Amino acid sequence: DTGVSQNPRHKITKRGQNVTFRCDPISEHNRLYWYRQTLGQGPEFLTYFQNEAQLEKSRLLSDRFSAERPKGSFSTLEIQRTEQGDSAMYLCASSGRGWGVEQFFGPGTRLTVL
Amino acid sequence: AQKVTQAQTEISVVEKEDVTLDCVYETRDTTYYLFWYKQPPSGELVFLIRRNSFDEQNEISGRYSWNFQKSTSSFNFTITASQVVDSAVYFCALSEAGNQFYFGTGTSLTVIP
């Protein structure tokens, strides 16, 4: 399978704990995106990388959120001191070069904060 | 303000009926891209189509067709002869000068056998 993969698929944590998610994009894609999706809503943009550079961050991305893509391949999204409002599906997508190219999404990581 | 509006929250049709999903967008850019994605019960978003703002030709792919009208800022999606496998949530999305996508809230389609 050469699609976008995400791990873990599900994460249950207690409020206040830190969590980290991983995304492996399609190998030839240099762009990687993180989105958050809550029930009944469309995905909301969080941040975007081109190679290892983080080029855009949404205002939704509070100081408790940090994302990295150290070698321009896989990416991690960390949430510190989780809150119940962080419960959502976290989606990763990747795309090739160019503007307006389609993004290919992974299966997501469902986070539940108790 | 919502950049992409999908006013139909839920639609139910009987198998073999045609169904149109509406999408209205808002942008001040002259160059932009529009997309449709399908999210089946399994959860993974599947890309369906991409259209740039300079190409208003309608497109047909099998049972799927898309009607892009700049005059009304709409990019509607029609499924002809719907099937149970079409049951999913469908999202319309807009890409402007940046690289992020703005998604609508989705339309949940149920096709009843």
mmCIF file of C-alpha atoms in Angstrom:
data_model
loop_
_atom_site.group_PDB
_atom_site.id
_atom_site.type_symbol
_atom_site.label_atom_id
_atom_site.label_comp_id
_atom_site.label_asym_id
_atom_site.label_seq_id
_atom_site.Cartn_x
_atom_site.Cartn_y
_atom_site.Cartn_z
ATOM 1 C CA ASP A 1 0.000 0.000 0.000
ATOM 2 C CA THR A 2 1.582 3.280 -1.092
ATOM 3 C CA GLY A 3 -1.033 5.637 0.288
ATOM 4 C CA VAL A 4 -0.794 7.974 3.269
ATOM 5 C CA SER A 5 -0.537 6.108 6.554
ATOM 6 C CA GLN A 6 -1.187 7.333 10.069
ATOM 7 C CA ASN A 7 -0.429 5.848 13.454
ATOM 8 C CA PRO A 8 -1.982 5.162 15.789
ATOM 9 C CA ARG A 9 -5.487 4.832 14.365
ATOM 10 C CA HIS A 10 -7.056 5.392 17.769
ATOM 11 C CA LYS A 11 -5.781 7.049 20.914
ATOM 12 C CA ILE A 12 -7.536 7.371 24.221
ATOM 13 C CA THR A 13 -5.861 9.551 26.793
ATOM 14 C CA LYS A 14 -6.614 11.352 30.013
ATOM 15 C CA ARG A 15 -6.885 15.077 30.183
ATOM 16 C CA GLY A 16 -3.521 16.685 30.769
ATOM 17 C CA GLN A 17 -1.476 13.970 29.078
ATOM 18 C CA ASN A 18 0.671 14.529 25.995
ATOM 19 C CA VAL A 19 0.026 12.610 22.788
ATOM 20 C CA THR A 20 1.951 12.247 19.550
ATOM 21 C CA PHE A 21 0.675 11.136 16.171
ATOM 22 C CA ARG A 22 2.681 10.089 13.161
ATOM 23 C CA CYS A 23 1.978 10.518 9.457
ATOM 24 C CA ASP A 24 3.835 8.884 6.571
ATOM 25 C CA PRO A 25 2.974 10.605 3.290
ATOM 26 C CA ILE A 26 3.073 9.187 -0.201
ATOM 27 C CA SER A 27 6.794 8.838 -0.834
ATOM 28 C CA GLU A 28 7.157 11.182 -3.796
ATOM 29 C CA HIS A 29 5.038 13.951 -2.248
ATOM 30 C CA ASN A 30 6.936 16.912 -0.837
ATOM 31 C CA ARG A 31 3.905 18.573 0.783
ATOM 32 C CA LEU A 32 2.240 17.382 3.945
ATOM 33 C CA TYR A 33 -0.838 18.757 5.697
ATOM 34 C CA TRP A 34 -2.542 18.240 9.033
ATOM 35 C CA TYR A 35 -6.269 18.745 9.481
ATOM 36 C CA ARG A 36 -8.681 18.222 12.340
ATOM 37 C CA GLN A 37 -12.214 16.939 11.849
ATOM 38 C CA THR A 38 -14.934 16.909 14.473
ATOM 39 C CA LEU A 39 -18.254 15.130 14.204
ATOM 40 C CA GLY A 40 -20.523 16.588 11.562
ATOM 41 C CA GLN A 41 -17.905 18.994 10.270
ATOM 42 C CA GLY A 42 -15.498 19.111 7.389
ATOM 43 C CA PRO A 43 -11.756 18.912 7.936
ATOM 44 C CA GLU A 44 -10.192 22.111 9.284
ATOM 45 C CA PHE A 45 -6.672 23.040 8.288
ATOM 46 C CA LEU A 46 -4.040 23.023 11.027
ATOM 47 C CA THR A 47 -0.639 23.266 9.364
ATOM 48 C CA TYR A 48 1.327 22.543 6.198
ATOM 49 C CA PHE A 49 4.895 21.521 5.373
ATOM 50 C CA GLN A 50 6.840 21.759 2.181
ATOM 51 C CA ASN A 51 9.698 19.330 2.619
ATOM 52 C CA GLU A 52 10.900 19.981 6.190
ATOM 53 C CA ALA A 53 9.752 23.619 6.332
ATOM 54 C CA GLN A 54 6.514 24.436 8.136
ATOM 55 C CA LEU A 55 5.052 27.138 5.911
ATOM 56 C CA GLU A 56 1.567 27.750 7.236
ATOM 57 C CA LYS A 57 -0.106 27.440 10.610
ATOM 58 C CA SER A 58 -3.749 27.967 11.382
ATOM 59 C CA ARG A 59 -4.955 30.060 14.278
ATOM 60 C CA LEU A 60 -6.566 26.816 15.429
ATOM 61 C CA LEU A 61 -3.093 25.554 16.247
ATOM 62 C CA SER A 62 -2.648 26.683 19.835
ATOM 63 C CA ASP A 63 0.666 26.724 21.659
ATOM 64 C CA ARG A 64 -0.086 23.229 22.938
ATOM 65 C CA PHE A 65 0.157 21.873 19.396
ATOM 66 C CA SER A 66 3.440 21.338 17.619
ATOM 67 C CA ALA A 67 4.231 19.633 14.359
ATOM 68 C CA GLU A 68 7.508 18.558 12.859
ATOM 69 C CA ARG A 69 8.770 17.032 9.669
ATOM 70 C CA PRO A 70 12.454 16.676 10.449
ATOM 71 C CA LYS A 71 13.760 15.075 7.280
ATOM 72 C CA GLY A 72 11.026 16.035 4.898
ATOM 73 C CA SER A 73 9.522 12.570 5.036
ATOM 74 C CA PHE A 74 7.244 11.550 7.903
ATOM 75 C CA SER A 75 5.657 14.091 10.228
ATOM 76 C CA THR A 76 4.591 14.106 13.861
ATOM 77 C CA LEU A 77 1.862 16.121 15.526
ATOM 78 C CA GLU A 78 2.141 16.507 19.289
ATOM 79 C CA ILE A 79 -0.540 17.819 21.588
ATOM 80 C CA GLN A 80 0.602 18.766 25.054
ATOM 81 C CA ARG A 81 -1.643 18.913 28.111
ATOM 82 C CA THR A 82 -4.608 17.548 26.212
ATOM 83 C CA GLU A 83 -8.076 18.951 26.847
ATOM 84 C CA GLN A 84 -11.456 17.363 26.202
ATOM 85 C CA GLY A 85 -11.968 19.824 23.363
ATOM 86 C CA ASP A 86 -9.035 18.239 21.547
ATOM 87 C CA SER A 87 -11.096 15.099 20.953
ATOM 88 C CA ALA A 88 -11.370 14.806 17.184
ATOM 89 C CA MET A 89 -10.125 12.948 14.145
ATOM 90 C CA TYR A 90 -6.686 14.176 13.094
ATOM 91 C CA LEU A 91 -6.126 13.787 9.386
ATOM 92 C CA CYS A 92 -2.908 13.908 7.445
ATOM 93 C CA ALA A 93 -2.719 14.543 3.710
ATOM 94 C CA SER A 94 0.060 14.835 1.175
ATOM 95 C CA SER A 95 0.389 16.265 -2.293
ATOM 96 C CA GLY A 96 2.890 16.834 -5.018
ATOM 97 C CA ARG A 97 4.271 20.138 -6.216
ATOM 98 C CA GLY A 98 2.149 22.921 -7.641
ATOM 99 C CA TRP A 99 -0.760 24.983 -6.546
ATOM 100 C CA GLY A 100 -4.202 23.528 -6.332
ATOM 101 C CA VAL A 101 -3.114 19.942 -6.693
ATOM 102 C CA GLU A 102 -5.279 17.331 -5.062
ATOM 103 C CA GLN A 103 -4.403 16.205 -1.592
ATOM 104 C CA PHE A 104 -4.477 12.536 -0.681
ATOM 105 C CA PHE A 105 -5.659 11.755 2.806
ATOM 106 C CA GLY A 106 -4.708 9.107 5.311
ATOM 107 C CA PRO A 107 -7.197 7.162 7.440
ATOM 108 C CA GLY A 108 -6.816 9.522 10.375
ATOM 109 C CA THR A 109 -6.079 9.176 14.077
ATOM 110 C CA ARG A 110 -9.109 9.370 16.306
ATOM 111 C CA LEU A 111 -8.261 11.029 19.615
ATOM 112 C CA THR A 112 -10.508 10.712 22.647
ATOM 113 C CA VAL A 113 -9.606 12.778 25.691
ATOM 114 C CA LEU A 114 -11.314 11.592 28.872
ATOM 115 C CA ALA B 1 -17.492 33.677 7.026
ATOM 116 C CA GLN B 2 -17.815 30.202 5.597
ATOM 117 C CA LYS B 3 -15.917 29.954 2.323
ATOM 118 C CA VAL B 4 -17.693 26.775 1.250
ATOM 119 C CA THR B 5 -21.347 26.149 1.972
ATOM 120 C CA GLN B 6 -23.055 22.826 1.582
ATOM 121 C CA ALA B 7 -26.584 23.618 2.614
ATOM 122 C CA GLN B 8 -27.849 20.033 2.397
ATOM 123 C CA THR B 9 -26.887 18.303 5.616
ATOM 124 C CA GLU B 10 -28.497 14.959 4.834
ATOM 125 C CA ILE B 11 -30.104 13.493 1.739
ATOM 126 C CA SER B 12 -31.832 10.147 1.323
ATOM 127 C CA VAL B 13 -32.686 8.688 -2.052
ATOM 128 C CA VAL B 14 -33.914 5.338 -3.260
ATOM 129 C CA GLU B 15 -31.482 3.303 -5.302
ATOM 130 C CA LYS B 16 -31.396 4.228 -8.997
ATOM 131 C CA GLU B 17 -32.619 7.744 -8.377
ATOM 132 C CA ASP B 18 -30.478 10.690 -9.445
ATOM 133 C CA VAL B 19 -29.245 13.057 -6.748
ATOM 134 C CA THR B 20 -27.512 16.435 -6.853
ATOM 135 C CA LEU B 21 -25.307 17.716 -4.067
ATOM 136 C CA ASP B 22 -24.983 21.476 -3.909
ATOM 137 C CA CYS B 23 -21.828 23.468 -3.204
ATOM 138 C CA VAL B 24 -21.565 27.238 -3.074
ATOM 139 C CA TYR B 25 -18.224 28.906 -2.508
ATOM 140 C CA GLU B 26 -16.984 32.388 -1.726
ATOM 141 C CA THR B 27 -13.673 33.856 -2.819
ATOM 142 C CA ARG B 28 -12.219 37.142 -4.030
ATOM 143 C CA ASP B 29 -9.440 35.430 -5.928
ATOM 144 C CA THR B 30 -9.676 35.099 -9.667
ATOM 145 C CA THR B 31 -7.635 31.913 -9.661
ATOM 146 C CA TYR B 32 -8.750 29.115 -7.391
ATOM 147 C CA TYR B 33 -9.443 25.404 -7.387
ATOM 148 C CA LEU B 34 -12.477 23.416 -6.356
ATOM 149 C CA PHE B 35 -12.622 19.807 -5.251
ATOM 150 C CA TRP B 36 -15.041 17.096 -4.272
ATOM 151 C CA TYR B 37 -14.135 14.353 -1.821
ATOM 152 C CA LYS B 38 -16.068 11.304 -0.669
ATOM 153 C CA GLN B 39 -15.826 10.055 2.917
ATOM 154 C CA PRO B 40 -17.347 6.563 3.184
ATOM 155 C CA PRO B 41 -18.199 5.000 6.543
ATOM 156 C CA SER B 42 -14.633 3.702 6.775
ATOM 157 C CA GLY B 43 -13.588 7.325 7.242
ATOM 158 C CA GLU B 44 -10.853 7.882 4.661
ATOM 159 C CA LEU B 45 -11.396 10.865 2.367
ATOM 160 C CA VAL B 46 -11.291 9.884 -1.291
ATOM 161 C CA PHE B 47 -10.512 12.444 -3.974
ATOM 162 C CA LEU B 48 -13.142 12.639 -6.734
ATOM 163 C CA ILE B 49 -12.462 15.695 -8.866
ATOM 164 C CA ARG B 50 -10.448 18.906 -9.183
ATOM 165 C CA ARG B 51 -11.514 21.914 -11.208
ATOM 166 C CA ASN B 52 -9.710 25.231 -11.727
ATOM 167 C CA SER B 53 -11.502 28.545 -11.950
ATOM 168 C CA PHE B 54 -10.726 29.016 -15.622
ATOM 169 C CA ASP B 55 -12.325 25.793 -16.727
ATOM 170 C CA GLU B 56 -16.097 25.971 -16.624
ATOM 171 C CA GLN B 57 -16.666 22.929 -18.732
ATOM 172 C CA ASN B 58 -18.879 20.405 -17.073
ATOM 173 C CA GLU B 59 -17.348 17.021 -16.515
ATOM 174 C CA ILE B 60 -18.772 13.548 -16.573
ATOM 175 C CA SER B 61 -17.118 10.456 -15.207
ATOM 176 C CA GLY B 62 -19.292 7.392 -15.364
ATOM 177 C CA ARG B 63 -22.324 8.024 -13.156
ATOM 178 C CA TYR B 64 -20.770 11.189 -11.726
ATOM 179 C CA SER B 65 -21.047 14.651 -13.240
ATOM 180 C CA TRP B 66 -20.073 18.104 -12.066
ATOM 181 C CA ASN B 67 -21.598 21.462 -12.975
ATOM 182 C CA PHE B 68 -19.336 24.457 -12.362
ATOM 183 C CA GLN B 69 -20.938 27.889 -12.706
ATOM 184 C CA LYS B 70 -18.826 30.911 -11.822
ATOM 185 C CA SER B 71 -21.788 33.242 -12.222
ATOM 186 C CA THR B 72 -23.463 31.651 -9.214
ATOM 187 C CA SER B 73 -20.258 30.498 -7.455
ATOM 188 C CA SER B 74 -21.501 26.958 -7.476
ATOM 189 C CA PHE B 75 -19.885 23.603 -8.103
ATOM 190 C CA ASN B 76 -22.625 21.002 -7.920
ATOM 191 C CA PHE B 77 -22.193 17.252 -8.059
ATOM 192 C CA THR B 78 -24.737 14.862 -9.548
ATOM 193 C CA ILE B 79 -24.835 11.109 -9.129
ATOM 194 C CA THR B 80 -26.947 9.379 -11.760
ATOM 195 C CA ALA B 81 -28.662 6.083 -11.002
ATOM 196 C CA SER B 82 -27.460 6.061 -7.406
ATOM 197 C CA GLN B 83 -26.250 2.859 -5.786
ATOM 198 C CA VAL B 84 -25.987 1.762 -2.177
ATOM 199 C CA VAL B 85 -22.191 2.053 -2.421
ATOM 200 C CA ASP B 86 -22.622 5.772 -3.015
ATOM 201 C CA SER B 87 -23.741 6.181 0.587
ATOM 202 C CA ALA B 88 -21.143 8.445 2.193
ATOM 203 C CA VAL B 89 -20.469 11.988 3.278
ATOM 204 C CA TYR B 90 -19.435 14.201 0.401
ATOM 205 C CA PHE B 91 -17.299 17.288 0.892
ATOM 206 C CA CYS B 92 -16.713 20.221 -1.403
ATOM 207 C CA ALA B 93 -13.454 22.136 -0.910
ATOM 208 C CA LEU B 94 -11.851 25.350 -2.115
ATOM 209 C CA SER B 95 -8.161 26.146 -2.551
ATOM 210 C CA GLU B 96 -7.140 29.778 -2.987
ATOM 211 C CA ALA B 97 -3.675 31.318 -3.206
ATOM 212 C CA GLY B 98 -2.361 29.319 -0.288
ATOM 213 C CA ASN B 99 -2.181 25.582 -0.060
ATOM 214 C CA GLN B 100 -4.775 24.859 2.568
ATOM 215 C CA PHE B 101 -8.154 23.549 1.601
ATOM 216 C CA TYR B 102 -11.363 25.063 2.930
ATOM 217 C CA PHE B 103 -13.924 22.321 3.305
ATOM 218 C CA GLY B 104 -17.673 22.602 3.556
ATOM 219 C CA THR B 105 -19.556 20.867 6.333
ATOM 220 C CA GLY B 106 -20.425 17.970 4.071
ATOM 221 C CA THR B 107 -23.593 16.323 2.810
ATOM 222 C CA SER B 108 -24.446 12.898 4.145
ATOM 223 C CA LEU B 109 -25.980 10.804 1.375
ATOM 224 C CA THR B 110 -27.917 7.649 2.137
ATOM 225 C CA VAL B 111 -28.987 5.461 -0.750
ATOM 226 C CA ILE B 112 -31.791 3.147 0.262
ATOM 227 C CA PRO B 113 -31.947 -0.233 -1.493
#
